[in-house]
Amino acid sequence: MRPSNEPFFWAMFSAGGMVTALLLPVLVVITGFLVPAGVVEFAQLESLFDFWPVRLVVFGVVFLALFHAAHRIRHTLKDLGLRSVATPLAVVCYLGAIAGSVWAATVLV
Amino acid sequence: MPGPLPRQKSNTWWNQRWAYRIVLLRELSSVAVAAYVVLLLLLLVSQVREGEGAFASHVDVLTSPLLWIVHLVILAFAQLHSSTWFALTPKALPLKLGGRRVPDALITAGAYGAWLAVSAVVLVIVLVVA
């Protein structure tokens, strides 16, 4: 059998799926509702992001969430009819995840 | 859970049964995940990193009714993702203890317990510690 990179992307999909399942609802509540409502203020956010382990965790969550989404969007679009362009589709999806991760790294450094 | 997906003769297979429509919504939750990450980086993390001035000048975007609705939709998809993911956790991670399989419902309940614990810890860190 030809060596395949599928297990790698599957592992990233699974890890990202678990991390987002555990964390995303509470993060959306905080950043989408509590921050706009003023319950969480700038000073609190600043002190959180000044602590480098917080930035490292945020980067890890962003990285895994993007690879999870890329893998799932890729396979969903394939199942919806883009089978003839499966390879370019995969490249575009994973490149998007890589680009987003690089952006996150530059914002968080 | 629905059985295996149908052999794909058409591109509208997902609109043939409610179980398939829900599967498609579950898969589309990944679009909400990606959109949330972009919004988080764009509107919050990068502004907080740039300082109070940048944050203050962008906070009205975050507090706009449109973004409120967008976050509500994202929250619904995030919760759909969590629920469907925990329902499938026993299939992906079958556990054996003392030679006996742990019941699926127990694994799913454990995942929900972890979800509650993680959510509580994050809320305490953001609201109390910070």
PDB file of C-alpha atoms in Angstrom:
ATOM      1  CA  MET A   1       0.000   0.000   0.000  1.00  0.00           C
ATOM      2  CA  ARG A   2       1.165   3.506  -0.827  1.00  0.00           C
ATOM      3  CA  PRO A   3       2.110   5.520   2.260  1.00  0.00           C
ATOM      4  CA  SER A   4      -0.648   8.006   2.995  1.00  0.00           C
ATOM      5  CA  ASN A   5      -0.840  11.294   4.872  1.00  0.00           C
ATOM      6  CA  GLU A   6      -4.527  10.652   5.676  1.00  0.00           C
ATOM      7  CA  PRO A   7      -3.882   9.379   9.248  1.00  0.00           C
ATOM      8  CA  PHE A   8      -2.121  12.657  10.083  1.00  0.00           C
ATOM      9  CA  PHE A   9      -5.058  14.794   8.929  1.00  0.00           C
ATOM     10  CA  TRP A  10      -7.515  12.417  10.582  1.00  0.00           C
ATOM     11  CA  ALA A  11      -5.635  12.767  13.896  1.00  0.00           C
ATOM     12  CA  MET A  12      -5.682  16.569  13.585  1.00  0.00           C
ATOM     13  CA  PHE A  13      -9.415  16.425  12.783  1.00  0.00           C
ATOM     14  CA  SER A  14     -10.078  14.324  15.880  1.00  0.00           C
ATOM     15  CA  ALA A  15      -7.923  16.385  18.235  1.00  0.00           C
ATOM     16  CA  GLY A  16      -9.415  19.618  16.913  1.00  0.00           C
ATOM     17  CA  GLY A  17     -12.920  18.184  17.119  1.00  0.00           C
ATOM     18  CA  MET A  18     -12.491  17.301  20.781  1.00  0.00           C
ATOM     19  CA  VAL A  19     -10.846  20.617  21.708  1.00  0.00           C
ATOM     20  CA  THR A  20     -13.545  22.655  19.947  1.00  0.00           C
ATOM     21  CA  ALA A  21     -16.335  20.484  21.386  1.00  0.00           C
ATOM     22  CA  LEU A  22     -15.037  21.120  24.905  1.00  0.00           C
ATOM     23  CA  LEU A  23     -14.078  24.796  24.549  1.00  0.00           C
ATOM     24  CA  LEU A  24     -15.982  26.574  21.802  1.00  0.00           C
ATOM     25  CA  PRO A  25     -19.406  27.081  23.421  1.00  0.00           C
ATOM     26  CA  VAL A  26     -17.921  28.748  26.510  1.00  0.00           C
ATOM     27  CA  LEU A  27     -15.487  30.809  24.400  1.00  0.00           C
ATOM     28  CA  VAL A  28     -18.316  32.039  22.133  1.00  0.00           C
ATOM     29  CA  VAL A  29     -20.349  33.022  25.208  1.00  0.00           C
ATOM     30  CA  ILE A  30     -17.388  34.968  26.604  1.00  0.00           C
ATOM     31  CA  THR A  31     -16.119  36.724  23.468  1.00  0.00           C
ATOM     32  CA  GLY A  32     -19.463  37.024  21.658  1.00  0.00           C
ATOM     33  CA  PHE A  33     -21.674  38.087  24.557  1.00  0.00           C
ATOM     34  CA  LEU A  34     -19.811  38.812  27.828  1.00  0.00           C
ATOM     35  CA  VAL A  35     -17.144  41.039  26.238  1.00  0.00           C
ATOM     36  CA  PRO A  36     -19.640  43.135  24.185  1.00  0.00           C
ATOM     37  CA  ALA A  37     -21.866  43.424  27.279  1.00  0.00           C
ATOM     38  CA  GLY A  38     -18.939  44.850  29.254  1.00  0.00           C
ATOM     39  CA  VAL A  39     -18.950  41.987  31.776  1.00  0.00           C
ATOM     40  CA  VAL A  40     -15.370  41.223  30.713  1.00  0.00           C
ATOM     41  CA  GLU A  41     -13.364  44.420  30.268  1.00  0.00           C
ATOM     42  CA  PHE A  42     -10.228  45.351  28.373  1.00  0.00           C
ATOM     43  CA  ALA A  43      -8.014  45.237  31.481  1.00  0.00           C
ATOM     44  CA  GLN A  44      -9.010  41.615  32.168  1.00  0.00           C
ATOM     45  CA  LEU A  45      -8.390  40.601  28.546  1.00  0.00           C
ATOM     46  CA  GLU A  46      -5.051  42.425  28.528  1.00  0.00           C
ATOM     47  CA  SER A  47      -3.850  40.727  31.708  1.00  0.00           C
ATOM     48  CA  LEU A  48      -4.880  37.347  30.276  1.00  0.00           C
ATOM     49  CA  PHE A  49      -3.046  37.868  26.988  1.00  0.00           C
ATOM     50  CA  ASP A  50       0.021  39.325  28.740  1.00  0.00           C
ATOM     51  CA  PHE A  51       0.537  35.873  30.275  1.00  0.00           C
ATOM     52  CA  TRP A  52       2.379  33.848  27.592  1.00  0.00           C
ATOM     53  CA  PRO A  53       0.904  30.417  28.510  1.00  0.00           C
ATOM     54  CA  VAL A  54      -2.550  31.856  27.711  1.00  0.00           C
ATOM     55  CA  ARG A  55      -1.298  32.929  24.277  1.00  0.00           C
ATOM     56  CA  LEU A  56       0.209  29.483  23.718  1.00  0.00           C
ATOM     57  CA  VAL A  57      -3.100  27.786  24.609  1.00  0.00           C
ATOM     58  CA  VAL A  58      -5.066  30.178  22.364  1.00  0.00           C
ATOM     59  CA  PHE A  59      -2.668  29.397  19.521  1.00  0.00           C
ATOM     60  CA  GLY A  60      -3.088  25.656  20.103  1.00  0.00           C
ATOM     61  CA  VAL A  61      -6.884  25.952  20.093  1.00  0.00           C
ATOM     62  CA  VAL A  62      -6.869  28.087  16.920  1.00  0.00           C
ATOM     63  CA  PHE A  63      -4.431  25.738  15.143  1.00  0.00           C
ATOM     64  CA  LEU A  64      -6.414  22.580  15.981  1.00  0.00           C
ATOM     65  CA  ALA A  65      -9.804  24.209  15.294  1.00  0.00           C
ATOM     66  CA  LEU A  66      -8.642  25.363  11.838  1.00  0.00           C
ATOM     67  CA  PHE A  67      -7.300  21.924  10.864  1.00  0.00           C
ATOM     68  CA  HIS A  68     -10.472  20.295  12.184  1.00  0.00           C
ATOM     69  CA  ALA A  69     -12.599  22.673  10.094  1.00  0.00           C
ATOM     70  CA  ALA A  70     -10.384  22.322   7.006  1.00  0.00           C
ATOM     71  CA  HIS A  71     -10.658  18.525   7.067  1.00  0.00           C
ATOM     72  CA  ARG A  72     -14.399  18.564   7.590  1.00  0.00           C
ATOM     73  CA  ILE A  73     -15.110  21.249   4.970  1.00  0.00           C
ATOM     74  CA  ARG A  74     -12.926  19.331   2.506  1.00  0.00           C
ATOM     75  CA  HIS A  75     -14.838  16.073   2.945  1.00  0.00           C
ATOM     76  CA  THR A  76     -18.246  17.777   3.061  1.00  0.00           C
ATOM     77  CA  LEU A  77     -17.620  19.601  -0.225  1.00  0.00           C
ATOM     78  CA  LYS A  78     -16.378  16.320  -1.739  1.00  0.00           C
ATOM     79  CA  ASP A  79     -19.583  14.574  -0.617  1.00  0.00           C
ATOM     80  CA  LEU A  80     -21.630  17.459  -2.056  1.00  0.00           C
ATOM     81  CA  GLY A  81     -20.208  16.898  -5.533  1.00  0.00           C
ATOM     82  CA  LEU A  82     -16.664  18.278  -5.791  1.00  0.00           C
ATOM     83  CA  ARG A  83     -15.175  14.791  -6.281  1.00  0.00           C
ATOM     84  CA  SER A  84     -13.595  15.724  -9.605  1.00  0.00           C
ATOM     85  CA  VAL A  85     -11.421  18.379  -7.933  1.00  0.00           C
ATOM     86  CA  ALA A  86     -10.690  16.406  -4.747  1.00  0.00           C
ATOM     87  CA  THR A  87      -6.942  17.063  -4.742  1.00  0.00           C
ATOM     88  CA  PRO A  88      -6.976  20.847  -5.336  1.00  0.00           C
ATOM     89  CA  LEU A  89      -9.856  21.056  -2.859  1.00  0.00           C
ATOM     90  CA  ALA A  90      -7.747  19.348  -0.183  1.00  0.00           C
ATOM     91  CA  VAL A  91      -4.775  21.620  -0.928  1.00  0.00           C
ATOM     92  CA  VAL A  92      -6.931  24.770  -0.663  1.00  0.00           C
ATOM     93  CA  CYS A  93      -8.523  23.643   2.622  1.00  0.00           C
ATOM     94  CA  TYR A  94      -5.268  22.725   4.377  1.00  0.00           C
ATOM     95  CA  LEU A  95      -3.447  25.790   3.003  1.00  0.00           C
ATOM     96  CA  GLY A  96      -6.255  27.886   4.478  1.00  0.00           C
ATOM     97  CA  ALA A  97      -5.680  26.257   7.867  1.00  0.00           C
ATOM     98  CA  ILE A  98      -1.915  26.848   7.594  1.00  0.00           C
ATOM     99  CA  ALA A  99      -2.444  30.510   6.590  1.00  0.00           C
ATOM    100  CA  GLY A 100      -4.833  31.057   9.506  1.00  0.00           C
ATOM    101  CA  SER A 101      -2.352  29.487  11.920  1.00  0.00           C
ATOM    102  CA  VAL A 102       0.500  31.695  10.667  1.00  0.00           C
ATOM    103  CA  TRP A 103      -1.763  34.742  11.088  1.00  0.00           C
ATOM    104  CA  ALA A 104      -2.638  33.610  14.641  1.00  0.00           C
ATOM    105  CA  ALA A 105       1.070  33.199  15.437  1.00  0.00           C
ATOM    106  CA  THR A 106       1.907  36.724  14.241  1.00  0.00           C
ATOM    107  CA  VAL A 107      -0.973  38.189  16.259  1.00  0.00           C
ATOM    108  CA  LEU A 108      -0.055  36.253  19.403  1.00  0.00           C
ATOM    109  CA  VAL A 109       3.744  36.631  19.462  1.00  0.00           C
TER     110      VAL A 109
ATOM    111  CA  MET B   1     -27.692   7.583  14.459  1.00  0.00           C
ATOM    112  CA  PRO B   2     -28.474   7.185  10.763  1.00  0.00           C
ATOM    113  CA  GLY B   3     -26.921   4.222   9.009  1.00  0.00           C
ATOM    114  CA  PRO B   4     -24.158   4.540   6.427  1.00  0.00           C
ATOM    115  CA  LEU B   5     -24.590   7.410   3.995  1.00  0.00           C
ATOM    116  CA  PRO B   6     -26.132   6.437   0.642  1.00  0.00           C
ATOM    117  CA  ARG B   7     -23.991   5.707  -2.385  1.00  0.00           C
ATOM    118  CA  GLN B   8     -23.683   9.058  -4.030  1.00  0.00           C
ATOM    119  CA  LYS B   9     -25.575   9.024  -7.293  1.00  0.00           C
ATOM    120  CA  SER B  10     -26.717  12.601  -6.854  1.00  0.00           C
ATOM    121  CA  ASN B  11     -25.390  15.693  -5.156  1.00  0.00           C
ATOM    122  CA  THR B  12     -28.678  16.183  -3.337  1.00  0.00           C
ATOM    123  CA  TRP B  13     -28.505  12.964  -1.290  1.00  0.00           C
ATOM    124  CA  TRP B  14     -28.400  15.068   1.884  1.00  0.00           C
ATOM    125  CA  ASN B  15     -31.868  16.502   1.210  1.00  0.00           C
ATOM    126  CA  GLN B  16     -33.607  13.113   1.033  1.00  0.00           C
ATOM    127  CA  ARG B  17     -34.070  12.373   4.729  1.00  0.00           C
ATOM    128  CA  TRP B  18     -34.068  14.292   7.992  1.00  0.00           C
ATOM    129  CA  ALA B  19     -31.224  12.171   9.339  1.00  0.00           C
ATOM    130  CA  TYR B  20     -29.077  13.223   6.348  1.00  0.00           C
ATOM    131  CA  ARG B  21     -30.046  16.893   6.701  1.00  0.00           C
ATOM    132  CA  ILE B  22     -28.868  16.787  10.307  1.00  0.00           C
ATOM    133  CA  VAL B  23     -25.629  15.095   9.225  1.00  0.00           C
ATOM    134  CA  LEU B  24     -25.053  17.950   6.766  1.00  0.00           C
ATOM    135  CA  LEU B  25     -25.772  20.558   9.467  1.00  0.00           C
ATOM    136  CA  ARG B  26     -23.326  18.726  11.729  1.00  0.00           C
ATOM    137  CA  GLU B  27     -20.651  18.877   9.021  1.00  0.00           C
ATOM    138  CA  LEU B  28     -21.465  22.563   8.339  1.00  0.00           C
ATOM    139  CA  SER B  29     -20.693  23.316  11.991  1.00  0.00           C
ATOM    140  CA  SER B  30     -17.064  23.311  10.849  1.00  0.00           C
ATOM    141  CA  VAL B  31     -17.741  26.449   8.786  1.00  0.00           C
ATOM    142  CA  ALA B  32     -18.962  28.136  11.980  1.00  0.00           C
ATOM    143  CA  VAL B  33     -15.835  26.920  13.807  1.00  0.00           C
ATOM    144  CA  ALA B  34     -13.574  28.456  11.154  1.00  0.00           C
ATOM    145  CA  ALA B  35     -15.629  31.685  11.049  1.00  0.00           C
ATOM    146  CA  TYR B  36     -15.432  31.994  14.821  1.00  0.00           C
ATOM    147  CA  VAL B  37     -11.642  31.612  14.820  1.00  0.00           C
ATOM    148  CA  VAL B  38     -11.353  34.383  12.213  1.00  0.00           C
ATOM    149  CA  LEU B  39     -13.689  36.701  14.178  1.00  0.00           C
ATOM    150  CA  LEU B  40     -11.836  35.953  17.421  1.00  0.00           C
ATOM    151  CA  LEU B  41      -8.442  36.805  15.916  1.00  0.00           C
ATOM    152  CA  LEU B  42      -9.686  39.811  13.933  1.00  0.00           C
ATOM    153  CA  LEU B  43     -11.977  41.552  16.415  1.00  0.00           C
ATOM    154  CA  LEU B  44     -10.620  40.516  19.780  1.00  0.00           C
ATOM    155  CA  VAL B  45      -7.132  39.034  19.993  1.00  0.00           C
ATOM    156  CA  SER B  46      -5.388  41.393  17.563  1.00  0.00           C
ATOM    157  CA  GLN B  47      -7.117  44.457  19.096  1.00  0.00           C
ATOM    158  CA  VAL B  48      -6.267  43.431  22.659  1.00  0.00           C
ATOM    159  CA  ARG B  49      -2.646  42.836  21.610  1.00  0.00           C
ATOM    160  CA  GLU B  50      -2.446  46.281  19.976  1.00  0.00           C
ATOM    161  CA  GLY B  51      -3.613  48.032  23.120  1.00  0.00           C
ATOM    162  CA  GLU B  52      -6.540  49.826  24.709  1.00  0.00           C
ATOM    163  CA  GLY B  53      -6.887  52.421  21.912  1.00  0.00           C
ATOM    164  CA  ALA B  54      -7.236  49.799  19.190  1.00  0.00           C
ATOM    165  CA  PHE B  55      -9.617  47.771  21.334  1.00  0.00           C
ATOM    166  CA  ALA B  56     -11.795  50.802  22.115  1.00  0.00           C
ATOM    167  CA  SER B  57     -12.005  51.850  18.469  1.00  0.00           C
ATOM    168  CA  HIS B  58     -13.155  48.378  17.378  1.00  0.00           C
ATOM    169  CA  VAL B  59     -15.425  47.469  20.283  1.00  0.00           C
ATOM    170  CA  ASP B  60     -18.497  49.007  18.589  1.00  0.00           C
ATOM    171  CA  VAL B  61     -18.167  46.373  15.833  1.00  0.00           C
ATOM    172  CA  LEU B  62     -18.217  43.676  18.503  1.00  0.00           C
ATOM    173  CA  THR B  63     -21.251  45.228  20.215  1.00  0.00           C
ATOM    174  CA  SER B  64     -23.262  45.706  16.995  1.00  0.00           C
ATOM    175  CA  PRO B  65     -26.562  43.784  16.657  1.00  0.00           C
ATOM    176  CA  LEU B  66     -25.227  42.072  13.512  1.00  0.00           C
ATOM    177  CA  LEU B  67     -22.262  40.567  15.384  1.00  0.00           C
ATOM    178  CA  TRP B  68     -24.606  39.568  18.218  1.00  0.00           C
ATOM    179  CA  ILE B  69     -26.723  37.594  15.754  1.00  0.00           C
ATOM    180  CA  VAL B  70     -23.616  36.122  14.083  1.00  0.00           C
ATOM    181  CA  HIS B  71     -22.353  34.935  17.473  1.00  0.00           C
ATOM    182  CA  LEU B  72     -25.764  33.458  18.278  1.00  0.00           C
ATOM    183  CA  VAL B  73     -25.674  31.413  15.055  1.00  0.00           C
ATOM    184  CA  ILE B  74     -22.078  30.369  15.781  1.00  0.00           C
ATOM    185  CA  LEU B  75     -23.071  29.353  19.315  1.00  0.00           C
ATOM    186  CA  ALA B  76     -25.905  27.176  17.972  1.00  0.00           C
ATOM    187  CA  PHE B  77     -23.522  25.431  15.563  1.00  0.00           C
ATOM    188  CA  ALA B  78     -20.833  25.113  18.264  1.00  0.00           C
ATOM    189  CA  GLN B  79     -23.356  23.411  20.536  1.00  0.00           C
ATOM    190  CA  LEU B  80     -24.509  21.137  17.686  1.00  0.00           C
ATOM    191  CA  HIS B  81     -20.865  20.201  17.134  1.00  0.00           C
ATOM    192  CA  SER B  82     -20.311  19.471  20.847  1.00  0.00           C
ATOM    193  CA  SER B  83     -23.482  17.373  21.200  1.00  0.00           C
ATOM    194  CA  THR B  84     -22.888  15.321  18.041  1.00  0.00           C
ATOM    195  CA  TRP B  85     -19.176  14.925  18.880  1.00  0.00           C
ATOM    196  CA  PHE B  86     -19.910  13.610  22.371  1.00  0.00           C
ATOM    197  CA  ALA B  87     -22.572  11.268  20.950  1.00  0.00           C
ATOM    198  CA  LEU B  88     -19.897   9.782  18.642  1.00  0.00           C
ATOM    199  CA  THR B  89     -17.103   9.712  21.251  1.00  0.00           C
ATOM    200  CA  PRO B  90     -17.903   6.100  22.344  1.00  0.00           C
ATOM    201  CA  LYS B  91     -17.596   4.988  18.695  1.00  0.00           C
ATOM    202  CA  ALA B  92     -14.218   6.687  18.257  1.00  0.00           C
ATOM    203  CA  LEU B  93     -12.848   5.884  21.717  1.00  0.00           C
ATOM    204  CA  PRO B  94     -14.322   2.580  22.915  1.00  0.00           C
ATOM    205  CA  LEU B  95     -13.122   2.018  26.467  1.00  0.00           C
ATOM    206  CA  LYS B  96     -12.515  -1.301  28.206  1.00  0.00           C
ATOM    207  CA  LEU B  97     -12.255  -1.568  31.963  1.00  0.00           C
ATOM    208  CA  GLY B  98     -11.404  -4.932  33.562  1.00  0.00           C
ATOM    209  CA  GLY B  99     -12.108  -6.720  30.266  1.00  0.00           C
ATOM    210  CA  ARG B 100     -15.626  -5.272  29.932  1.00  0.00           C
ATOM    211  CA  ARG B 101     -16.703  -2.565  27.545  1.00  0.00           C
ATOM    212  CA  VAL B 102     -17.737   0.655  29.210  1.00  0.00           C
ATOM    213  CA  PRO B 103     -21.340   1.427  28.121  1.00  0.00           C
ATOM    214  CA  ASP B 104     -21.579   4.072  25.358  1.00  0.00           C
ATOM    215  CA  ALA B 105     -23.900   6.220  27.458  1.00  0.00           C
ATOM    216  CA  LEU B 106     -21.318   6.374  30.246  1.00  0.00           C
ATOM    217  CA  ILE B 107     -18.573   7.581  27.861  1.00  0.00           C
ATOM    218  CA  THR B 108     -20.906  10.246  26.452  1.00  0.00           C
ATOM    219  CA  ALA B 109     -21.864  11.296  29.980  1.00  0.00           C
ATOM    220  CA  GLY B 110     -18.166  11.528  30.855  1.00  0.00           C
ATOM    221  CA  ALA B 111     -17.575  13.770  27.836  1.00  0.00           C
ATOM    222  CA  TYR B 112     -20.414  16.071  28.940  1.00  0.00           C
ATOM    223  CA  GLY B 113     -18.896  16.101  32.440  1.00  0.00           C
ATOM    224  CA  ALA B 114     -15.526  17.144  30.988  1.00  0.00           C
ATOM    225  CA  TRP B 115     -17.304  19.821  28.912  1.00  0.00           C
ATOM    226  CA  LEU B 116     -18.983  21.249  32.033  1.00  0.00           C
ATOM    227  CA  ALA B 117     -15.712  21.171  33.992  1.00  0.00           C
ATOM    228  CA  VAL B 118     -13.704  22.834  31.186  1.00  0.00           C
ATOM    229  CA  SER B 119     -16.399  25.520  30.717  1.00  0.00           C
ATOM    230  CA  ALA B 120     -16.448  26.241  34.467  1.00  0.00           C
ATOM    231  CA  VAL B 121     -12.640  26.481  34.647  1.00  0.00           C
ATOM    232  CA  VAL B 122     -12.506  28.881  31.671  1.00  0.00           C
ATOM    233  CA  LEU B 123     -15.261  31.065  33.155  1.00  0.00           C
ATOM    234  CA  VAL B 124     -13.479  31.189  36.533  1.00  0.00           C
ATOM    235  CA  ILE B 125     -10.155  32.117  34.863  1.00  0.00           C
ATOM    236  CA  VAL B 126     -11.724  34.901  32.775  1.00  0.00           C
ATOM    237  CA  LEU B 127     -14.212  36.286  35.325  1.00  0.00           C
ATOM    238  CA  VAL B 128     -12.445  35.740  38.651  1.00  0.00           C
ATOM    239  CA  VAL B 129      -8.698  35.254  38.192  1.00  0.00           C
ATOM    240  CA  ALA B 130      -8.101  37.841  35.447  1.00  0.00           C
TER     241      ALA B 130
END
